[in-house]
Short mmCIF file of C-alpha atoms in Angstrom, two decimals:
data_model
loop_
_atom_site.label_atom_id
_atom_site.label_comp_id
_atom_site.label_asym_id
_atom_site.label_seq_id
_atom_site.Cartn_x
_atom_site.Cartn_y
_atom_site.Cartn_z
CA MET A 1 5.29 19.86 -29.18
CA VAL A 2 5.77 19.68 -25.18
CA LYS A 3 6.03 16.74 -23.83
CA HIS A 4 4.92 16.26 -20.08
CA SER A 5 4.86 13.31 -17.10
CA TYR A 6 1.01 11.71 -16.65
CA LEU A 7 0.37 14.85 -14.11
CA HIS A 8 0.04 18.16 -16.91
CA GLN A 9 -3.72 19.05 -15.94
CA ALA A 10 -3.25 18.97 -12.06
CA LEU A 11 -3.00 21.33 -9.24
CA ASN A 12 0.48 22.84 -8.58
CA VAL A 13 0.17 22.72 -4.42
CA HIS A 14 3.07 22.00 -1.99
CA ASP A 15 3.05 18.82 -0.89
CA VAL A 16 4.00 19.79 2.63
CA TYR A 17 0.69 17.45 3.43
CA ASN A 18 0.53 15.28 0.98
CA ASN A 19 2.00 12.04 2.15
CA ILE A 20 -0.79 12.05 4.62
CA ALA A 21 -4.23 13.18 2.72
CA PHE A 22 -2.79 10.55 0.62
CA ILE A 23 -3.63 7.31 3.04
CA PHE A 24 -6.96 9.05 3.25
CA LEU A 25 -7.76 7.28 0.35
CA LEU A 26 -6.73 4.14 1.57
CA LEU A 27 -9.28 4.55 4.42
CA THR A 28 -12.11 5.02 1.26
CA LEU A 29 -10.92 1.87 -0.73
CA MET A 30 -10.94 -1.45 0.22
CA SER A 31 -11.33 -4.52 -2.79
CA GLU A 32 -14.01 -4.85 -5.65
CA TYR A 33 -16.14 -6.27 -8.26
CA VAL A 34 -19.74 -7.82 -9.12
CA VAL A 35 -21.14 -5.53 -11.29
CA ASN A 36 -23.70 -2.94 -10.03
CA SER A 37 -27.72 -3.43 -11.59
CA GLN A 38 -27.82 0.45 -12.34
CA ASP A 39 -24.36 2.18 -13.48
CA PRO A 40 -22.06 -0.84 -14.63
CA ASP A 41 -19.01 1.56 -14.00
CA VAL A 42 -19.81 0.30 -10.17
CA ARG A 43 -18.82 -2.37 -8.76
CA MET A 44 -18.71 -4.44 -5.36
CA PHE A 45 -16.62 -5.03 -3.55
CA LYS A 46 -14.69 -8.97 -3.42
CA LEU A 47 -12.09 -10.47 -1.52
CA LEU A 48 -9.52 -11.21 -4.09
CA THR A 49 -6.79 -14.31 -3.61
CA SER A 50 -3.74 -14.91 -3.95
CA GLN A 51 -3.52 -15.81 -7.74
CA GLU A 52 -6.24 -12.69 -8.33
CA ILE A 53 -3.69 -10.43 -6.71
CA THR A 54 -0.98 -11.98 -8.99
CA ASN A 55 -3.11 -11.04 -12.04
CA GLU A 56 -3.80 -7.88 -11.17
CA LEU A 57 -0.43 -6.84 -10.71
CA LYS A 58 0.70 -8.49 -13.31
CA ASN A 59 -1.78 -7.03 -15.72
CA LEU A 60 -1.54 -3.35 -14.17
CA SER A 61 2.93 -2.96 -15.12
CA LYS A 62 1.50 -4.35 -18.59
CA GLU A 63 -1.11 -2.06 -18.93
CA TYR A 64 1.49 1.19 -17.05
CA PRO A 65 4.51 0.91 -17.74
CA ARG A 66 5.76 4.18 -16.98
CA LEU A 67 3.77 4.82 -13.84
CA CYS A 68 5.00 1.40 -12.05
CA SER A 69 7.04 -1.52 -12.22
CA LEU A 70 6.33 -5.33 -10.43
CA THR A 71 8.47 -7.32 -9.67
CA THR A 72 9.55 -10.65 -6.75
CA SER A 73 11.43 -10.62 -3.85
CA GLN A 74 13.47 -13.79 -5.17
CA LYS A 75 14.14 -11.54 -7.91
CA ALA A 76 15.07 -8.73 -6.60
CA PHE A 77 17.27 -9.76 -3.36
CA GLY A 78 17.52 -12.71 -3.40
CA LEU A 79 15.60 -14.13 -1.42
CA THR A 80 14.39 -18.34 -1.06
CA THR A 81 10.31 -18.22 -1.48
CA ALA A 82 7.83 -19.98 0.78
CA GLY A 83 5.94 -23.03 1.00
CA GLY A 84 6.27 -26.44 -1.59
CA LEU A 85 5.25 -27.78 -4.83
CA ASP A 86 1.65 -27.75 -4.01
CA ASP A 87 1.60 -23.72 -2.91
CA CYS A 88 0.81 -20.63 -5.43
CA ILE A 89 0.49 -23.25 -7.58
CA PHE A 90 -0.01 -20.90 -10.36
CA ASP A 91 3.76 -18.98 -9.80
CA LYS A 92 4.82 -22.89 -11.59
CA ASN A 93 7.71 -23.38 -9.05
CA GLU A 94 8.46 -24.31 -5.81
CA GLY A 95 6.85 -21.89 -2.75
CA CYS A 96 5.15 -18.39 -3.35
CA ASN A 97 6.70 -15.60 -4.44
CA ASN A 98 6.80 -12.43 -2.54
CA TYR A 99 5.59 -9.67 -4.91
CA PHE A 100 5.73 -5.68 -4.62
CA LEU A 101 4.51 -3.07 -7.13
CA THR A 102 6.75 0.63 -7.21
CA ILE A 103 3.83 3.06 -8.08
CA GLU A 104 6.61 6.56 -9.63
CA ASP A 105 6.57 8.48 -12.63
CA LYS A 106 9.07 7.33 -14.16
CA ILE A 107 8.42 10.47 -17.35
CA ALA A 108 8.64 13.30 -14.30
CA HIS A 109 11.78 11.47 -12.82
CA PRO A 110 13.94 9.62 -15.20
CA PHE A 111 15.83 6.89 -12.99
CA ASP A 112 18.55 8.44 -11.07
CA SER A 113 17.55 11.80 -12.06
CA GLU A 114 18.16 14.32 -9.06
CA SER A 115 13.77 14.54 -8.52
CA TYR A 116 13.73 10.92 -8.10
CA GLN A 117 16.88 10.30 -5.69
CA SER A 118 14.11 12.80 -3.29
CA LEU A 119 10.88 12.01 -3.60
CA PRO A 120 9.00 10.64 -0.71
CA GLU A 121 8.14 7.59 -0.03
CA VAL A 122 5.47 6.10 0.87
CA PHE A 123 4.83 1.99 2.12
CA LEU A 124 1.86 -0.25 1.57
CA SER A 125 1.74 -3.45 3.70
CA GLY A 126 -1.45 -5.36 2.71
CA ALA A 127 -1.08 -8.97 4.65
CA VAL A 128 1.57 -9.98 7.14
CA HIS A 129 -0.99 -12.66 8.32
CA GLY A 130 -1.99 -15.09 5.45
CA ASN A 131 -6.32 -15.93 7.19
CA GLU A 132 -6.68 -11.16 7.80
CA ARG A 133 -8.21 -10.88 4.63
CA VAL A 134 -9.10 -7.03 3.88
CA GLY A 135 -6.14 -5.52 3.56
CA PRO A 136 -4.28 -6.87 -0.03
CA THR A 137 -7.44 -6.66 -1.98
CA THR A 138 -7.94 -2.70 -0.76
CA VAL A 139 -3.55 -2.15 -1.75
CA VAL A 140 -4.47 -3.55 -5.29
CA GLU A 141 -7.38 -2.09 -6.05
CA THR A 142 -5.66 0.79 -4.07
CA ALA A 143 -3.34 0.76 -6.96
CA LYS A 144 -5.12 0.63 -9.81
CA LEU A 145 -7.14 3.57 -8.85
CA LEU A 146 -3.99 5.17 -8.36
CA LEU A 147 -3.10 4.26 -11.86
CA GLU A 148 -5.70 5.20 -13.83
CA ALA A 149 -6.03 8.12 -12.37
CA ALA A 150 -3.19 9.42 -13.28
CA TRP A 151 -2.86 7.70 -16.36
CA CYS A 152 -6.19 9.18 -17.59
CA GLU A 153 -4.44 12.94 -16.17
CA GLY A 154 -1.64 11.77 -19.27
CA MET A 155 -3.20 11.58 -22.59
CA PRO A 156 -2.53 13.08 -24.54
CA SER A 157 1.22 12.28 -23.48
CA VAL A 158 2.00 15.21 -25.80
CA LEU A 159 0.23 18.43 -24.49
CA GLN A 160 -0.37 20.44 -27.87
CA ALA A 161 -1.68 18.79 -31.14
CA PRO A 162 -0.21 18.67 -34.14
CA ALA A 163 -0.56 21.38 -35.98
CA ASP A 164 -1.61 18.85 -38.10
CA VAL A 165 -4.09 16.28 -37.23
CA ASN A 166 -4.23 14.31 -41.29
CA THR A 167 -0.68 13.12 -40.55
CA GLU A 168 0.24 9.38 -38.29
CA GLU A 169 1.02 11.79 -34.95
CA GLY A 170 -2.41 13.53 -35.80
CA ALA A 171 -4.26 10.78 -36.32
CA GLU A 172 -2.42 9.16 -32.62
CA TRP A 173 -3.05 11.86 -30.80
CA LEU A 174 -5.79 12.43 -31.54
CA LEU A 175 -6.66 8.66 -30.23
CA GLN A 176 -4.73 9.40 -27.13
CA ALA A 177 -7.45 12.33 -26.08
CA GLU A 178 -9.97 10.35 -27.01
CA LYS A 179 -8.62 7.42 -24.31
CA GLY A 180 -8.42 9.81 -22.41
CA GLN A 181 -11.73 11.97 -21.83
CA ASP A 182 -13.22 8.41 -22.21
CA CYS A 183 -11.04 7.75 -18.86
CA ARG A 184 -12.18 10.56 -17.35
CA ASN A 185 -15.86 9.73 -17.90
CA ASP A 186 -15.60 6.32 -16.70
CA LEU A 187 -14.30 8.18 -13.14
CA LYS A 188 -17.06 10.51 -13.18
CA ARG A 189 -20.07 7.67 -13.74
CA ARG A 190 -17.97 6.57 -10.73
CA GLY A 191 -18.54 10.24 -8.95
CA ILE A 192 -14.29 10.70 -8.78
CA LYS A 193 -15.12 14.23 -9.80
CA ASP A 194 -12.29 15.79 -11.88
CA HIS A 195 -10.19 17.37 -8.81
CA GLN A 196 -10.51 14.08 -7.22
CA ARG A 197 -9.34 12.80 -10.17
CA GLN A 198 -6.47 15.66 -10.04
CA TRP A 199 -4.82 15.23 -6.96
CA LEU A 200 -5.16 10.73 -7.14
CA ALA A 201 -2.95 11.89 -10.38
CA ARG A 202 -0.71 14.43 -8.55
CA LEU A 203 0.36 10.83 -5.47
CA VAL A 204 1.27 9.28 -8.33
CA THR A 205 3.30 12.29 -9.79
CA THR A 206 5.03 13.31 -6.67
CA ARG A 207 6.09 10.19 -4.27
CA ARG A 208 7.56 6.87 -4.91
CA ILE A 209 4.71 4.53 -3.47
CA VAL A 210 5.67 0.66 -2.37
CA VAL A 211 2.64 -2.02 -2.25
CA ILE A 212 3.06 -5.29 -1.26
CA PRO A 213 -0.19 -7.37 -0.97
CA THR A 214 0.71 -10.10 0.44
CA ALA A 215 4.04 -9.83 2.08
CA ASN A 216 2.66 -13.44 3.71
CA ALA A 217 2.89 -14.46 0.40
CA LEU A 218 2.73 -18.76 1.48
CA GLY A 219 0.16 -17.47 4.54
CA TYR A 220 -2.34 -16.04 2.03
CA ASP A 221 -2.42 -18.77 -0.48
CA ARG A 222 -3.84 -21.35 2.50
CA SER A 223 -5.83 -18.84 4.23
CA LYS A 224 -3.02 -19.83 7.45
CA ARG A 225 -2.59 -16.90 10.31
CA GLU A 226 1.65 -17.86 9.13
CA GLU A 227 4.16 -18.47 7.13
CA ASP A 228 5.00 -22.17 8.09
CA ASN A 229 4.30 -21.38 11.95
CA ILE A 230 6.81 -18.70 11.90
CA ASP A 231 4.12 -15.39 12.47
CA PRO A 232 5.57 -12.47 10.35
CA ASN A 233 4.05 -10.21 13.29
CA ARG A 234 6.87 -11.50 15.68
CA ASP A 235 9.93 -10.61 13.65
CA PHE A 236 11.51 -8.09 13.21
CA PRO A 237 14.32 -6.85 14.97
CA PHE A 238 13.09 -4.25 17.78
CA ASP A 239 12.12 -5.04 21.14
CA ILE A 240 13.80 -9.22 21.23
CA LEU A 241 15.34 -10.44 23.54
CA ASP A 242 16.74 -13.75 21.19
CA PRO A 243 18.62 -12.85 18.08
CA THR A 244 17.53 -16.37 16.30
CA GLN A 245 13.70 -15.66 17.06
CA CYS A 246 13.76 -12.44 14.37
CA MET A 247 14.32 -12.51 10.30
CA LYS A 248 12.99 -16.74 9.93
CA SER A 249 10.24 -15.33 7.37
CA ILE A 250 10.70 -15.17 4.67
CA ALA A 251 7.55 -12.05 4.08
CA GLY A 252 9.89 -10.52 7.10
CA ARG A 253 13.22 -10.49 5.46
CA THR A 254 11.27 -9.00 2.27
CA ILE A 255 10.28 -6.06 4.13
CA ASN A 256 12.73 -6.23 5.98
CA GLU A 257 14.90 -5.50 2.19
CA ILE A 258 12.05 -3.50 0.81
CA PHE A 259 12.65 -0.70 4.14
CA ARG A 260 16.72 -0.79 3.80
CA GLN A 261 16.85 0.85 -0.71
CA HIS A 262 13.98 3.19 1.33
CA MET A 263 13.59 6.19 3.56
CA PHE A 264 9.43 6.46 4.01
CA GLN A 265 7.81 8.49 5.75
CA ILE A 266 4.48 7.05 5.78
CA ALA A 267 2.87 3.60 6.46
CA LEU A 268 0.02 1.38 6.26
CA THR A 269 -0.38 -2.68 7.75
CA PHE A 270 -3.59 -3.97 7.34
CA HIS A 271 -5.13 -6.88 9.23
CA GLY A 272 -8.05 -7.77 11.06
CA GLY A 273 -10.17 -9.47 14.25
CA THR A 274 -11.28 -6.27 15.51
CA GLU A 275 -11.71 -2.41 14.29
CA VAL A 276 -8.88 -0.02 15.01
CA VAL A 277 -6.42 2.97 13.97
CA SER A 278 -4.21 2.41 15.83
CA TYR A 279 -0.58 3.61 16.26
CA GLU A 280 3.01 3.15 19.07
CA TRP A 281 3.86 2.14 20.52
CA GLY A 282 3.44 -1.79 20.85
CA ALA A 283 6.36 -2.54 22.26
CA PRO A 284 6.38 -4.61 26.23
CA THR A 285 8.79 -1.85 26.93
CA TYR A 286 6.88 1.07 26.24
CA ASN A 287 2.77 0.12 27.62
CA HIS A 288 1.67 3.10 29.17
CA VAL A 289 4.57 5.34 27.18
CA ASP A 290 2.95 8.46 24.88
CA SER A 291 5.79 8.02 22.32
CA PRO A 292 7.66 10.98 21.12
CA ASP A 293 5.29 11.76 18.31
CA ASP A 294 2.11 10.92 20.30
CA LYS A 295 0.38 14.38 19.39
CA ALA A 296 0.55 14.65 15.73
CA GLN A 297 -0.55 9.96 15.56
CA VAL A 298 -3.86 11.49 17.63
CA GLU A 299 -4.22 13.83 14.80
CA ILE A 300 -3.56 11.24 12.44
CA GLY A 301 -5.86 8.42 13.33
CA ASP A 302 -8.63 10.40 14.33
CA GLY A 303 -8.38 11.94 10.92
CA TYR A 304 -8.67 8.32 9.66
CA SER A 305 -11.51 7.75 11.22
CA ARG A 306 -13.17 10.29 10.52
CA PHE A 307 -12.47 9.81 7.29
CA ALA A 308 -12.91 6.56 6.54
CA GLY A 309 -16.87 6.72 8.62
CA GLY A 310 -19.19 4.03 9.55
CA PHE A 311 -22.13 2.06 7.96
CA GLU A 312 -24.86 -0.94 8.95
CA GLY A 313 -23.80 -2.65 11.89
CA THR A 314 -20.53 -0.75 11.86
CA LYS A 315 -19.52 2.45 13.58
CA ALA A 316 -15.90 4.20 12.56
CA TYR A 317 -12.58 3.57 13.60
CA ILE A 318 -11.30 3.98 17.07
CA SER A 319 -8.09 4.99 17.09
CA GLY A 320 -5.41 4.70 19.61
CA THR A 321 -2.13 2.78 20.76
CA MET A 322 -1.64 -0.64 19.70
CA ASN A 323 -0.49 -0.70 22.75
CA ASP A 324 -3.90 -0.21 24.32
CA LEU A 325 -5.79 -1.12 21.53
CA VAL A 326 -4.85 -4.30 20.21
CA TYR A 327 -2.09 -5.88 22.27
CA ALA A 328 2.01 -5.64 23.09
CA VAL A 329 4.05 -7.81 21.02
CA ARG A 330 8.14 -8.22 20.25
CA GLY A 331 8.85 -8.50 17.26
CA GLY A 332 6.45 -6.28 15.92
CA MET A 333 6.64 -4.66 12.37
CA GLU A 334 5.53 -0.75 13.61
CA ASP A 335 7.42 -0.12 15.77
CA TRP A 336 10.31 -1.45 14.18
CA ALA A 337 9.44 0.67 10.92
CA TYR A 338 8.80 3.60 13.15
CA ALA A 339 11.63 3.62 16.17
CA GLY A 340 14.17 1.22 14.39
CA SER A 341 17.04 3.50 13.80
CA TRP A 342 16.67 5.89 16.49
CA ASP A 343 15.89 4.17 19.45
CA PRO A 344 19.13 1.43 19.06
CA ASP A 345 18.70 -0.02 22.44
CA ARG A 346 15.70 -2.11 21.36
CA VAL A 347 17.02 -3.66 17.63
CA ILE A 348 18.36 -6.29 17.40
CA ARG A 349 21.12 -8.29 14.61
CA CYS A 350 19.34 -11.12 13.66
CA THR A 351 20.80 -14.29 13.67
CA PRO A 352 17.92 -17.29 11.94
CA LYS A 353 17.96 -20.71 12.19
CA ILE A 354 15.63 -21.64 9.68
CA ASN A 355 15.17 -20.72 6.16
CA GLY A 356 18.93 -20.41 5.27
CA SER A 357 20.65 -18.16 6.50
CA TYR A 358 20.72 -14.66 6.87
CA ASP A 359 23.66 -11.70 7.02
CA PRO A 360 23.21 -10.33 10.80
CA MET A 361 24.16 -6.86 9.44
CA LYS A 362 20.96 -6.23 7.43
CA THR A 363 19.49 -6.05 10.54
CA VAL A 364 21.53 -3.14 11.36
CA TYR A 365 20.74 0.21 9.94
CA ASN A 366 22.01 4.02 10.08
CA GLU A 367 20.19 7.05 11.30
CA SER A 368 17.45 7.13 8.22
CA THR A 369 16.10 3.80 7.37
CA LEU A 370 13.85 3.28 9.68
CA ARG A 371 11.49 6.78 11.05
CA ALA A 372 8.13 5.77 8.66
CA PHE A 373 5.04 6.77 11.14
CA ASN A 374 3.60 3.35 10.70
CA MET A 375 0.25 2.95 10.96
CA LEU A 376 -2.02 -0.56 11.79
CA ILE A 377 -5.16 -0.66 10.94
CA GLU A 378 -7.40 -3.49 12.10
CA THR A 379 -10.07 -4.10 8.98
CA SER A 380 -13.08 -6.01 10.63
CA ASN A 381 -14.14 -7.87 13.97
CA ASN A 382 -14.16 -11.37 11.17
CA LYS A 383 -10.93 -11.64 9.53
CA ILE A 384 -12.67 -12.51 6.57
CA PRO A 385 -15.55 -10.54 5.91
CA ASN A 386 -18.04 -12.07 3.13
CA ALA A 387 -20.50 -9.06 3.71
CA HIS A 388 -20.79 -5.04 3.71
CA LEU A 389 -17.59 -4.63 1.88
CA GLY A 390 -18.87 -1.52 -0.06
CA SER A 391 -18.49 -0.76 -3.98
CA THR A 392 -16.40 1.51 -5.98
CA GLU A 393 -19.52 4.28 -6.38
CA SER A 394 -18.19 7.90 -4.96
CA LEU A 395 -14.98 6.37 -3.36
CA LEU A 396 -13.79 10.37 -2.13
CA ASP A 397 -16.28 11.75 -1.38
CA TYR A 398 -16.24 12.35 3.07
CA LYS A 399 -19.93 11.73 4.19
CA ALA A 400 -20.01 8.33 1.20
CA SER A 401 -23.40 6.07 1.56
CA MET A 402 -24.05 3.79 4.07
CA LYS A 403 -24.79 1.79 0.93
CA SER A 404 -21.94 2.19 -0.77
CA ASN A 405 -19.25 2.33 2.56
CA GLY A 406 -17.62 -1.16 3.90
CA HIS A 407 -15.31 -2.63 5.09
CA VAL A 408 -13.24 -2.38 2.02
CA ALA A 409 -14.28 0.48 0.76
CA ARG A 410 -13.60 2.62 3.47
CA ASN A 411 -10.46 1.59 3.53
#
């Protein structure tokens, strides 16, 4: 019998394009629930609360232990929580934990193996602004779909049936085979075709994906933009003039610690307040200046927009630089993650005076850490949309119906 990873039925094709292709998945998702009256497997999306997000993450880590792991920046990095006893009361401690989920195929890539150490890496941030509500649900539902597809593709967990199925081992194999087929049928009823399921599963088994739905956990719980009056997206050490004005927030420190442990090639960060796909530059120093990767970013951004599409009353995203389509900011996470390792003149050592001390050396970076194509998606004009969110029907179809597409579904 041959043991295999969670992708034994998927196509074996080259992965050069796959981190970019992976993001197209995100631009076809974005928040769920409510049963469709015609098909019980199709759900209309709804925006998740802080507690619902936490519950979903915990459920995923329990359901798919060989494909993902869940922790907090408090456990992983020793950071304090933001907030008090009245915040994130479901966490049963003072303040809000900052949860993040790591998706990786632990069978195909055992810990500390050569393949484990060389996996491409992707980072997904749902919200650094707590009142911009589409992104967190989007990245949670993205994780759910990826893990479900990979699990389906990996059942049964032993490729070859036992010689005698009338044994305990044989009965277990048959049970797993039945569960796998049921799972694949469920996905089909939601419009996920076989080749799409295989593609999703391959995304899981050929990269490491770190998902942080609410880096600004306190702000999201309170539905406030800031974390205790600190704007996390002005808190990163890029194009900052005052070293006391960065790494003040737990959200900023959480993302910084995660990036210090990884080498992300692709990142997406979700916001709200307008409707654009945007990319570097977004710093005042580089206003009206193209980034060195401008041509690639233009093509990728345009591709995101085309694939996401529009729906009733809403056109496809426009795409362009953050400086042109959003506004220039100092201390933005996007430019920091893109250029912090190769543009050291823009980087400063942080010495914040808030939320306790933070080692200034943690804002000193090597030449590899911060080089991600980090795109900012402004999801919707209304930061908390309550209509036109879309459904789970045919999420990966390039031409999604106007009925099933929406603010959540297209992302």
